[in-house]
Structure formats: C-alpha cells, structure tokens
C-alpha cells in the first residue's frame, strides 16, 4: 500500500525531471503553431498562443520543402536496414548463445568491441569505402552501412536473451528430426519473440535517428534523410524559419516517440539488458 | 551462421578502422594520394592552437557531462524506484530525450538558446534573475556550459533507467535488516545501494566515457564548434577538416587521437561484461 503523502512526494520529486525531459518537445509544438508576427514579437509572452494557432509552418514544410521526401527516405533506410540487421543479428546471436565452438568467446568479445566503436571514428574512412562501392549519394550508402553499428548492438542484446531460453527445448526438436534452422524457426523464434520485438524496435530507432553518416555520405537535398535534411537544408540564410524548423523536428521525432509509447516495456527491457544482464 | 555478421563487421568496421589508421599516417588530401609520414601528424597536431584547444574541450566536455549524468542519473533512479500510481508513464516520459533523434532535439535547444528569442532568457528576465538577455551560445564559457547541459539532457535517461534496473536487483531484505538495526536513509544509501550498484555504475561510466568523448551531433547542431572553437570537439573538428578542407590525413589523426584511451576503456568494459555474463 502506498500512502497518499508518499505518492505526492514522489510526484513532486519526479516533476523537475519530467519537465526537463519534455520541455524541448513542448517548445517545438508551441513554436510550430504560432504565427510569425507573434513568434518574433519580443513584447509577447512566449508561452501563450494569443493570435491563434496556424498551420502555415506545416503547410510550408510539406508543400515547399523536400521534407516529405526526407520522411520517405528515412522510412526506406530505417526499414531496410532494420530488416537486414535483425536477420543477421538473430543468426549470429543464436550461434553465440548456443553452439559450442572454439572461438565463441573471442567472437563475442569482438562483437562487443565493435558495438562500442563510435560512428564518429569511422565516418571518414567509411565515406571512402562507400564511394569505392559507387554508393555515394544514394540511400544504399546508408542501408549498407547502418547494419555495421546496429548488428553488434542487437546481437549482444539477443544473445543475452537467448541464453535465458532453455536449450533442452531446441535439442528435443533436433532429436525429433528438425534441422538446426528448422529448430531455430519453429522453437526458438516463437519463444524469443519479446527479445526479437525489442531488437527490432531498437534497430529502427537507431536507424531513424542516425545523423553523422547521413550527413557525410549524402549531399543531394532530395536523397537526404530527415535528420540531416532538417538540420542542414531547412536552415537557409537570414529568413526567420523557426516555425517550420520546429514543426519539422517534431514531426520527424513522432514516429520513434509513438513506437516508444506503444512498446514502452520492450524499450525499457532492452535498455537495461545491455548493462545489467550482460 | 556467424559468417555473414563477421563479414559485415570486417568490411564495415575493422577495415575502415585500419584504413583510418593508415590515413592518419599519411599526408593524404582529397584528390591527391599522400606520402607516408609515420606519426608526424600525431606529433604536429598538439602544437597547433586549434587542436590543443579542441583536445582540452573534449576532455572538459566529457568529464563535466559524465559527472553530471552520474550524479543526476542516480538521483533520477532513486526517484523512479518509488512506487506510485502512474509511475510507468513517468518512467516513459523521462526516456523521451533518449528515444527522439538527437540532431532534431538539439535543434529545439538551439532555438531555446536563441540570442533574441530565448525562452530561457525570457523566464530568467521575468523572474528578475538577470538584467538583460544572455548570449548562451555567443560567449565561450556559457557556450561550453550549454553544450554540456544539452548532452546531459540527452544522456540522462540512459543513466537513470540503467541505474534503476540495478536498484531493482538489490535484495529488499538488506534494507529491512538495516532499518531494523536503526540505519538511516543516507546510511542505507552509502552502505547498501552504492556498493551493490558498483558493477552497473562501472559499466555505465565506461560506456558513457566512450560515447560522450566521441559525441558529434550536440556540438555540430548547437554551436558548430564556436564561438572561436571554444566548444569544438575532436569529432566536429575531424568532420570540418575532413569534409570541408579535404585534409584527410590530419582529420583521421584527429578522430583517432583518443583511440588508445578508448581502446583501454573498451578492454576494461569487455572484461567487466564477461564477468557479469558468468554470474
């Protein structure tokens, strides 16, 4: 039983953290629905929308900029690289968690070390690899390179998850005449579904939010993803553009934030699996 | 079934790393193949003013941001560990900065720090805490604090939620026994919570040192490294040199400068993880 006073104290203590975390997003919303005349009037209280809300900034964003294209590009890149990464990582995680082979420990340490390798260390040489593969300035440059940082992370997460599923189940399937892949597909995949959902969500979130590769490998406006497009191509000259910039930032954050609110528990489980379970 | 993953990592992680190592020991410019110069880039860089400043900025940024995230993250975890109706949604809310694309949320901070229209200034001025607008991103010292603040904002959720997961594993009986023995709340925190959280603290600390020292988006979007390079980090300087000037040799050397330190931390981290695995 939680007493009322204790709950009130908890809310009071959480409030500063919640406000700190959410204020920038609330500010995106307020800025994006205000008329320019009010937005750039220093005499006005910035928290109020006195002149009434306007859709002008969103209309500008969707009709006069490449923003819809960027959203589409981000969706293509995130979905394709997530699909590829989840398949590769599931196979690798299964091998690491189950099969006894000589270099298993070495390989899992290697995967972990690559997981810790920051993308900012690799963007320059990768740009040359991408251009050697004739992929510069295409969405493929991102679809191909994103799995390099997504796969180690979700392999690590899935291996921890898979090792909690009893191996007897899989072995009985093998005894009953299943192939290794058959056992993986019919026995392990259904049991590992929560882990796989978490892995997919994380992979998608990482891919949707990636910035430095998108910034480096792609220079044509119409091929950009939304993270690089909004930051680089919407900021033009001295025109006051904050309304549509904030609208763009908000709309582009929505897909992952929505997924997050729908699958909150999966995200929390995945976030903590890395550090606590190993 | 490991082969596809290993092939991918060799081609897109190990090979680029080795290639960066090679580039960093040459005088390569975009369009002209360079000569092999050994460690000359690494030796000359610290003697240039801009690199010395950047290295110092990176160290300061990392230490300040990680320390703040550690302390605030612990506080956040202790708050989130309380039981109250709707706690699940409070946990969800504080995680939003972690889930939203960082380059876009930093854009909101850029607007909140705007010289003329900063909402933070408006609040401070209306509470009569400051006489006039503050140039958050225009003065070196303030800009440094601003980039740290934004990094703390985006990194805090990870710290808080991971510490929370650690807190949940601490056996409640220990707290009950200590309470029976008359140990106060602070005493229980120092004698039970902190020591038992140590493995989680160490893992998160090392992970965050690696990620914070290689941060790019925060500074790139908020200040572009300015004013006068006072917030320039290794990653943003490497980006500037490598892509704007095309000086690939030096850019590679800059991005690899902390590599030995990062490699040591990664090694320690991998050891810690293996021990955790065996528990």
XYZ file of C-alpha atoms in Angstrom:
557
model
C 0.000 0.000 0.000
C 1.301 3.372 -0.959
C 0.181 6.240 1.226
C -1.126 9.389 -0.442
C 1.548 11.583 1.071
C 4.305 9.342 -0.140
C 2.873 9.307 -3.675
C 2.583 13.103 -3.666
C 6.231 13.371 -2.608
C 7.225 11.016 -5.423
C 5.327 13.114 -7.977
C 6.885 16.303 -6.635
C 10.372 14.793 -6.920
C 9.720 13.444 -10.440
C 8.257 16.705 -11.727
C 11.566 18.539 -12.375
C 12.935 15.516 -14.286
C 9.769 15.175 -16.377
C 9.656 18.908 -17.187
C 13.364 18.937 -18.063
C 12.925 15.905 -20.341
C 9.783 17.031 -22.148
C 10.091 20.807 -22.316
C 12.054 20.943 -25.618
C 9.332 18.887 -27.310
C 6.550 21.046 -25.887
C 8.535 24.016 -27.146
C 8.721 22.543 -30.650
C 4.922 22.272 -30.646
C 4.282 25.795 -29.296
C 6.743 27.340 -31.759
C 5.393 25.441 -34.741
C 1.760 26.555 -34.349
C 2.426 30.260 -33.707
C 2.043 32.962 -36.327
C 5.333 34.619 -37.283
C 4.029 38.036 -36.193
C 3.648 36.698 -32.656
C 6.673 34.395 -32.702
C 9.097 37.234 -33.368
C 7.461 39.832 -31.157
C 9.612 40.362 -28.099
C 6.781 42.059 -26.221
C 4.708 38.851 -26.210
C 4.703 36.155 -23.566
C 6.392 33.270 -25.440
C 4.300 30.616 -23.659
C 0.981 31.867 -24.971
C -0.541 31.498 -28.422
C -2.642 34.686 -28.364
C -3.013 35.277 -32.114
C -4.460 31.786 -32.556
C -2.783 28.662 -33.903
C -1.699 28.473 -37.532
C -0.879 25.595 -39.862
C 1.250 27.817 -42.103
C 4.581 26.399 -40.932
C 3.431 22.835 -41.561
C 1.935 23.792 -44.920
C 5.247 25.381 -45.926
C 7.133 22.323 -44.715
C 5.049 19.821 -46.672
C 4.436 21.879 -49.815
C 7.547 23.974 -50.356
C 10.416 21.895 -48.977
C 11.764 18.384 -49.534
C 10.512 17.407 -46.065
C 8.027 14.736 -47.291
C 10.811 13.205 -49.373
C 13.132 13.134 -46.358
C 10.496 11.343 -44.308
C 10.087 8.798 -47.087
C 13.872 8.350 -47.393
C 14.227 7.870 -43.630
C 11.456 5.288 -43.672
C 13.066 3.343 -46.527
C 16.515 3.387 -44.931
C 15.269 2.549 -41.432
C 13.004 -0.304 -42.535
C 15.522 -1.880 -44.911
C 18.491 -1.659 -42.551
C 16.391 -2.892 -39.624
C 15.191 -5.940 -41.559
C 18.726 -6.809 -42.644
C 20.184 -6.228 -39.172
C 17.595 -8.252 -37.287
C 18.078 -11.274 -39.567
C 21.887 -11.105 -39.383
C 21.915 -10.469 -35.641
C 19.444 -13.267 -34.850
C 21.581 -15.804 -36.667
C 24.751 -14.540 -35.007
C 23.190 -14.318 -31.550
C 21.856 -17.832 -31.834
C 25.266 -19.152 -32.795
C 26.924 -17.295 -29.917
C 24.374 -18.314 -27.306
C 24.013 -21.946 -28.337
C 26.747 -23.503 -30.381
C 29.893 -24.616 -28.637
C 32.810 -23.825 -30.873
C 36.392 -22.939 -30.287
C 36.450 -19.200 -30.700
C 32.956 -18.420 -29.347
C 34.219 -16.264 -26.518
C 36.684 -14.404 -28.724
C 33.983 -13.712 -31.287
C 31.517 -12.418 -28.724
C 34.179 -10.095 -27.286
C 34.914 -8.901 -30.833
C 31.218 -8.166 -31.465
C 31.052 -6.292 -28.183
C 34.108 -4.196 -29.009
C 32.660 -3.246 -32.400
C 29.454 -2.291 -30.575
C 31.486 0.197 -28.516
C 33.212 1.658 -31.580
C 31.716 5.132 -32.032
C 30.457 6.035 -35.516
C 32.393 9.296 -35.323
C 35.599 7.239 -35.537
C 34.550 5.578 -38.770
C 32.682 8.137 -40.879
C 35.749 9.385 -42.776
C 37.167 6.034 -43.918
C 33.638 4.682 -44.464
C 32.933 7.597 -46.805
C 35.775 6.317 -48.976
C 34.510 2.717 -48.772
C 31.065 3.956 -49.791
C 32.470 5.836 -52.758
C 34.614 2.850 -53.784
C 31.394 0.786 -53.841
C 29.803 3.523 -56.036
C 27.125 4.128 -53.427
C 27.843 7.784 -52.580
C 24.778 9.997 -52.589
C 22.320 7.092 -52.667
C 20.087 5.653 -49.963
C 22.010 2.401 -50.386
C 25.057 4.023 -48.767
C 23.047 4.173 -45.529
C 21.190 0.866 -45.895
C 24.541 -0.892 -46.263
C 26.490 0.930 -43.536
C 23.858 1.194 -40.785
C 23.893 -2.557 -40.021
C 27.571 -2.172 -39.095
C 26.575 -0.407 -35.864
C 23.112 -1.951 -35.461
C 24.099 -5.617 -35.760
C 26.674 -5.681 -32.904
C 24.250 -3.978 -30.550
C 21.265 -6.218 -31.206
C 23.421 -9.346 -31.425
C 24.610 -8.580 -27.924
C 21.083 -7.920 -26.704
C 19.631 -11.044 -28.357
C 22.440 -13.329 -27.180
C 21.686 -12.338 -23.588
C 18.011 -13.007 -24.225
C 18.527 -16.339 -25.992
C 20.748 -17.721 -23.256
C 17.736 -17.428 -20.924
C 15.727 -19.854 -23.098
C 16.386 -23.489 -22.068
C 18.421 -25.296 -24.712
C 16.612 -28.600 -23.974
C 13.613 -27.392 -25.964
C 15.737 -26.868 -29.020
C 17.574 -30.160 -28.549
C 14.324 -32.122 -28.359
C 13.299 -30.548 -31.660
C 16.624 -31.712 -33.126
C 16.030 -35.231 -31.766
C 12.569 -35.192 -33.320
C 14.163 -34.665 -36.694
C 14.218 -30.882 -37.097
C 17.181 -29.303 -38.833
C 19.134 -26.637 -36.942
C 17.452 -23.894 -38.945
C 14.095 -25.645 -38.513
C 14.542 -25.760 -34.754
C 15.572 -22.115 -34.759
C 12.499 -21.116 -36.759
C 9.900 -23.343 -35.041
C 11.114 -23.390 -31.435
C 13.479 -20.528 -30.697
C 11.855 -17.740 -32.717
C 8.387 -18.087 -31.097
C 9.932 -18.211 -27.621
C 12.282 -15.331 -28.354
C 9.532 -13.116 -29.719
C 9.726 -10.463 -26.978
C 13.505 -10.281 -27.488
C 13.084 -10.017 -31.241
C 10.492 -7.265 -30.904
C 12.837 -5.321 -28.621
C 15.709 -5.812 -31.066
C 13.592 -4.615 -33.995
C 12.412 -1.545 -32.110
C 15.948 -0.624 -31.096
C 17.315 -1.171 -34.576
C 14.599 1.002 -36.097
C 15.127 3.750 -33.534
C 18.900 3.772 -34.085
C 18.487 3.868 -37.868
C 15.829 6.583 -37.816
C 17.951 8.812 -35.565
C 21.364 8.297 -37.196
C 22.978 11.580 -38.133
C 26.680 11.646 -38.983
C 26.674 9.014 -41.759
C 23.565 10.588 -43.311
C 25.311 13.952 -43.176
C 28.559 12.651 -44.677
C 27.509 10.210 -47.390
C 24.631 12.168 -48.959
C 24.784 15.678 -50.383
C 21.788 15.964 -52.729
C 18.770 17.503 -50.998
C 16.213 15.070 -52.400
C 18.204 11.996 -51.249
C 18.690 13.163 -47.643
C 17.142 11.514 -44.622
C 15.096 13.606 -42.255
C 17.742 14.033 -39.517
C 20.286 15.570 -41.880
C 17.727 17.266 -44.130
C 16.032 19.314 -41.407
C 19.311 20.377 -39.797
C 21.220 21.235 -42.990
C 18.750 22.100 -45.744
C 15.984 23.875 -43.850
C 18.373 26.389 -42.336
C 18.763 28.948 -45.107
C 20.100 32.452 -44.873
C 18.643 35.027 -42.512
C 14.977 34.273 -43.072
C 13.026 33.561 -39.913
C 12.344 29.864 -40.238
C 11.913 28.635 -36.652
C 8.237 27.786 -37.012
C 8.770 25.253 -39.769
C 12.087 24.057 -38.305
C 10.410 23.170 -35.019
C 7.447 21.664 -36.870
C 9.857 19.519 -38.880
C 11.773 18.428 -35.784
C 8.531 17.494 -34.059
C 7.001 15.566 -36.974
C 10.270 13.722 -37.606
C 10.550 12.724 -33.938
C 6.980 11.434 -33.828
C 7.441 8.002 -35.477
C 10.002 6.826 -32.927
C 8.297 8.503 -29.976
C 4.979 6.876 -30.959
C 6.607 3.453 -31.275
C 8.232 4.084 -27.930
C 4.966 4.927 -26.176
C 3.261 1.865 -27.686
C 6.068 -0.527 -26.717
C 7.359 1.188 -23.599
C 8.067 -2.031 -21.678
C 10.046 -3.566 -24.541
C 12.240 -0.476 -24.740
C 12.912 -0.449 -21.007
C 13.729 -4.167 -21.065
C 16.144 -3.668 -23.953
C 17.840 -0.619 -22.482
C 18.606 -2.395 -19.255
C 19.524 -5.764 -20.781
C 22.840 -4.407 -22.072
C 24.229 -3.203 -18.786
C 22.636 -5.388 -16.166
C 22.223 -8.828 -17.630
C 25.429 -8.641 -19.641
C 25.643 -18.612 -39.257
C 28.119 -16.187 -37.806
C 29.819 -15.748 -41.157
C 27.553 -13.015 -42.638
C 27.823 -10.911 -39.488
C 31.570 -11.361 -39.225
C 31.995 -10.480 -42.898
C 29.883 -7.346 -42.441
C 31.841 -6.221 -39.396
C 35.185 -6.925 -41.033
C 34.248 -4.933 -44.138
C 32.403 -2.031 -42.492
C 34.065 -1.698 -39.080
C 37.505 -3.325 -38.943
C 38.621 -2.383 -42.431
C 37.563 1.294 -42.080
C 39.334 1.443 -38.724
C 42.560 0.101 -40.221
C 42.117 2.403 -43.193
C 41.724 5.373 -40.825
C 44.919 4.302 -39.050
C 46.704 4.214 -42.404
C 45.278 7.597 -43.489
C 46.322 9.166 -40.208
C 49.929 8.291 -41.018
C 49.874 9.894 -44.456
C 49.539 13.396 -45.843
C 46.506 12.466 -47.972
C 44.341 15.286 -49.296
C 41.125 14.741 -51.215
C 42.153 14.094 -54.820
C 45.885 13.712 -54.149
C 47.315 10.493 -52.734
C 49.602 11.357 -49.841
C 53.009 10.232 -48.700
C 53.599 8.019 -45.687
C 54.652 10.336 -42.859
C 54.614 7.967 -39.880
C 53.485 9.606 -36.646
C 54.227 13.133 -37.892
C 50.525 14.158 -37.895
C 50.084 12.995 -34.316
C 53.220 14.856 -33.205
C 52.452 18.100 -35.031
C 48.758 18.359 -34.137
C 49.143 19.206 -30.416
C 51.425 22.077 -31.399
C 48.630 23.719 -33.376
C 46.489 26.023 -31.309
C 43.150 24.804 -32.630
C 43.860 21.141 -31.927
C 45.241 21.789 -28.445
C 42.078 23.756 -27.662
C 39.854 21.031 -29.135
C 41.545 18.276 -27.154
C 41.122 20.272 -23.948
C 37.469 20.993 -24.827
C 36.813 17.310 -25.409
C 38.312 16.293 -22.083
C 36.424 19.033 -20.231
C 33.163 18.239 -22.012
C 33.459 14.521 -21.292
C 34.392 14.851 -17.630
C 31.772 17.516 -16.869
C 28.938 15.798 -18.735
C 29.653 12.295 -17.436
C 30.000 13.515 -13.841
C 26.701 15.404 -14.055
C 24.922 12.457 -15.651
C 26.266 10.125 -12.970
C 25.021 12.226 -10.047
C 21.704 13.252 -11.630
C 21.202 9.730 -13.002
C 21.478 8.267 -9.505
C 19.001 10.826 -8.191
C 16.648 10.077 -11.075
C 16.875 6.324 -10.478
C 16.112 6.738 -6.777
C 13.035 8.806 -7.659
C 11.885 6.375 -10.350
C 12.283 3.424 -7.972
C 9.488 4.802 -5.757
C 6.097 3.216 -6.120
C 3.132 5.422 -7.010
C 0.228 5.157 -9.437
C 1.262 6.088 -12.985
C 4.984 5.544 -12.359
C 5.241 3.642 -15.637
C 4.299 6.817 -17.532
C 6.726 8.941 -15.570
C 9.480 6.485 -16.481
C 8.356 6.683 -20.101
C 8.329 10.479 -20.095
C 11.883 10.880 -18.813
C 13.102 8.453 -21.502
C 11.779 10.508 -24.419
C 15.023 12.543 -24.926
C 16.851 9.245 -25.375
C 14.444 7.944 -28.000
C 13.987 11.097 -30.123
C 16.554 11.797 -32.875
C 19.319 13.773 -31.189
C 20.109 16.113 -34.090
C 16.475 17.279 -34.134
C 16.025 17.727 -30.411
C 19.280 19.706 -30.239
C 17.687 21.996 -32.826
C 14.978 22.777 -30.256
C 17.713 23.636 -27.758
C 19.364 25.917 -30.341
C 16.079 27.807 -30.585
C 15.697 27.857 -26.785
C 19.174 29.417 -26.563
C 18.476 31.914 -29.390
C 20.115 35.302 -28.825
C 16.910 37.355 -29.255
C 14.059 34.937 -28.648
C 15.425 32.579 -25.991
C 12.594 31.337 -23.797
C 15.138 30.633 -21.058
C 16.177 34.307 -21.093
C 12.538 35.399 -21.051
C 11.872 33.357 -17.920
C 15.061 34.498 -16.198
C 14.361 38.149 -17.045
C 10.755 37.984 -15.892
C 11.828 36.401 -12.608
C 14.279 39.344 -12.363
C 17.195 36.948 -12.031
C 19.165 38.594 -14.842
C 19.002 42.212 -16.055
C 19.209 41.515 -19.796
C 19.383 38.696 -22.354
C 22.258 36.241 -22.010
C 24.191 35.200 -25.136
C 24.165 31.496 -24.260
C 25.905 30.351 -27.419
C 27.927 33.505 -28.018
C 30.294 33.592 -25.035
C 32.919 30.847 -24.683
C 32.257 29.885 -21.077
C 28.461 29.896 -21.414
C 28.589 28.014 -24.710
C 30.671 25.313 -23.056
C 28.108 25.011 -20.278
C 25.277 24.965 -22.825
C 26.699 22.048 -24.814
C 27.305 20.107 -21.602
C 23.748 20.848 -20.456
C 22.289 19.537 -23.716
C 24.460 16.420 -23.596
C 23.310 15.789 -20.012
C 19.710 16.266 -21.138
C 20.007 13.638 -23.852
C 22.168 11.186 -21.864
C 20.418 11.313 -18.501
C 17.595 8.865 -19.414
C 20.062 6.081 -20.168
C 21.830 6.599 -16.837
C 18.596 6.843 -14.868
C 16.929 3.778 -16.325
C 20.052 1.592 -16.152
C 20.677 2.549 -12.528
C 17.015 1.837 -11.847
C 17.429 -1.669 -13.259
C 20.415 -2.087 -10.939
C 18.454 -0.791 -7.946
C 15.695 -3.338 -8.552
C 18.192 -6.208 -8.181
C 19.254 -5.096 -4.676
C 17.575 -7.518 -2.219
C 14.945 -5.709 -0.149
C 15.860 -7.795 2.944
C 19.140 -5.865 3.210
C 17.247 -2.585 3.555
C 14.813 -4.118 6.017
C 17.618 -5.538 8.139
C 19.444 -2.209 8.130
C 16.264 -0.345 9.050
C 15.714 -2.730 11.969
C 19.293 -2.053 13.047
C 18.475 1.657 13.083
C 20.413 2.744 9.981
C 19.010 5.939 8.439
C 18.136 6.530 4.799
C 21.534 8.104 3.967
C 23.337 5.295 5.748
C 21.419 2.685 3.787
C 22.275 4.507 0.539
C 26.032 4.594 1.291
C 26.303 1.132 2.850
C 23.919 -0.898 0.684
C 22.807 0.856 -2.501
C 26.118 2.280 -3.715
C 28.305 -0.805 -3.126
C 25.760 -3.136 -4.731
C 25.319 -0.794 -7.688
C 29.069 -0.728 -8.342
C 29.093 -3.135 -11.321
C 26.284 -1.221 -13.014
C 27.932 2.111 -12.200
C 31.229 0.954 -13.703
C 29.627 -0.340 -16.888
C 27.558 2.778 -17.465
C 30.501 5.043 -16.635
C 32.851 3.400 -19.133
C 30.170 3.213 -21.806
C 29.345 6.871 -21.372
C 33.000 7.979 -21.366
C 33.412 6.368 -24.783
C 30.165 7.776 -26.187
C 30.453 11.294 -24.720
C 34.062 11.826 -25.783
C 33.091 10.900 -29.349
C 29.915 12.986 -29.412
C 29.219 14.900 -32.600
C 25.569 15.915 -33.078
C 25.225 18.065 -29.936
C 28.042 20.436 -30.820
C 27.553 20.270 -34.588
C 23.950 21.446 -34.327
C 24.167 23.741 -31.302
C 27.353 25.759 -31.874
C 29.206 24.344 -34.888
C 32.209 24.369 -32.567
C 32.068 28.123 -31.947
C 32.485 30.737 -30.606
C 36.085 30.700 -31.844
C 36.387 26.914 -31.496
C 35.767 27.013 -27.744
C 33.248 24.181 -27.995
C 34.987 22.322 -30.816
C 35.252 18.574 -30.111
C 37.548 16.054 -31.782
C 34.688 14.639 -33.856
C 33.445 18.024 -35.072
C 36.988 19.201 -35.887
C 37.681 15.975 -37.791
C 34.436 16.464 -39.720
C 35.317 20.072 -40.547
C 38.847 19.241 -41.674
C 37.973 16.045 -43.494
C 34.911 17.237 -45.384
C 35.301 20.995 -45.729
C 39.065 21.204 -46.269
C 39.658 17.674 -47.525
C 42.689 17.248 -45.277
C 42.079 13.525 -44.734
C 45.419 12.671 -43.124
C 45.052 15.169 -40.300
C 41.312 14.572 -39.964
C 41.903 10.841 -39.491
C 44.632 11.553 -36.949
C 42.264 13.862 -35.023
C 39.435 11.348 -34.900
C 41.862 8.638 -33.767
C 43.597 10.767 -31.139
C 41.641 9.390 -28.225
C 41.593 5.900 -29.720
C 44.250 4.441 -27.375
C 42.329 5.715 -24.352
C 39.018 4.486 -25.771
C 40.561 1.105 -26.560
C 41.731 0.727 -22.949
C 38.279 1.618 -21.651
C 36.672 -0.802 -24.091
C 39.023 -3.542 -22.957
C 38.139 -2.962 -19.300
C 34.475 -2.845 -20.262
C 34.686 -6.136 -22.151
C 36.334 -7.741 -19.097
C 33.592 -6.405 -16.812
C 30.911 -7.665 -19.144
C 32.397 -11.120 -19.291
C 32.408 -11.303 -15.520
C 28.783 -10.153 -15.473
C 27.973 -12.833 -18.020
C 29.279 -15.554 -15.739
C 27.164 -14.534 -12.761
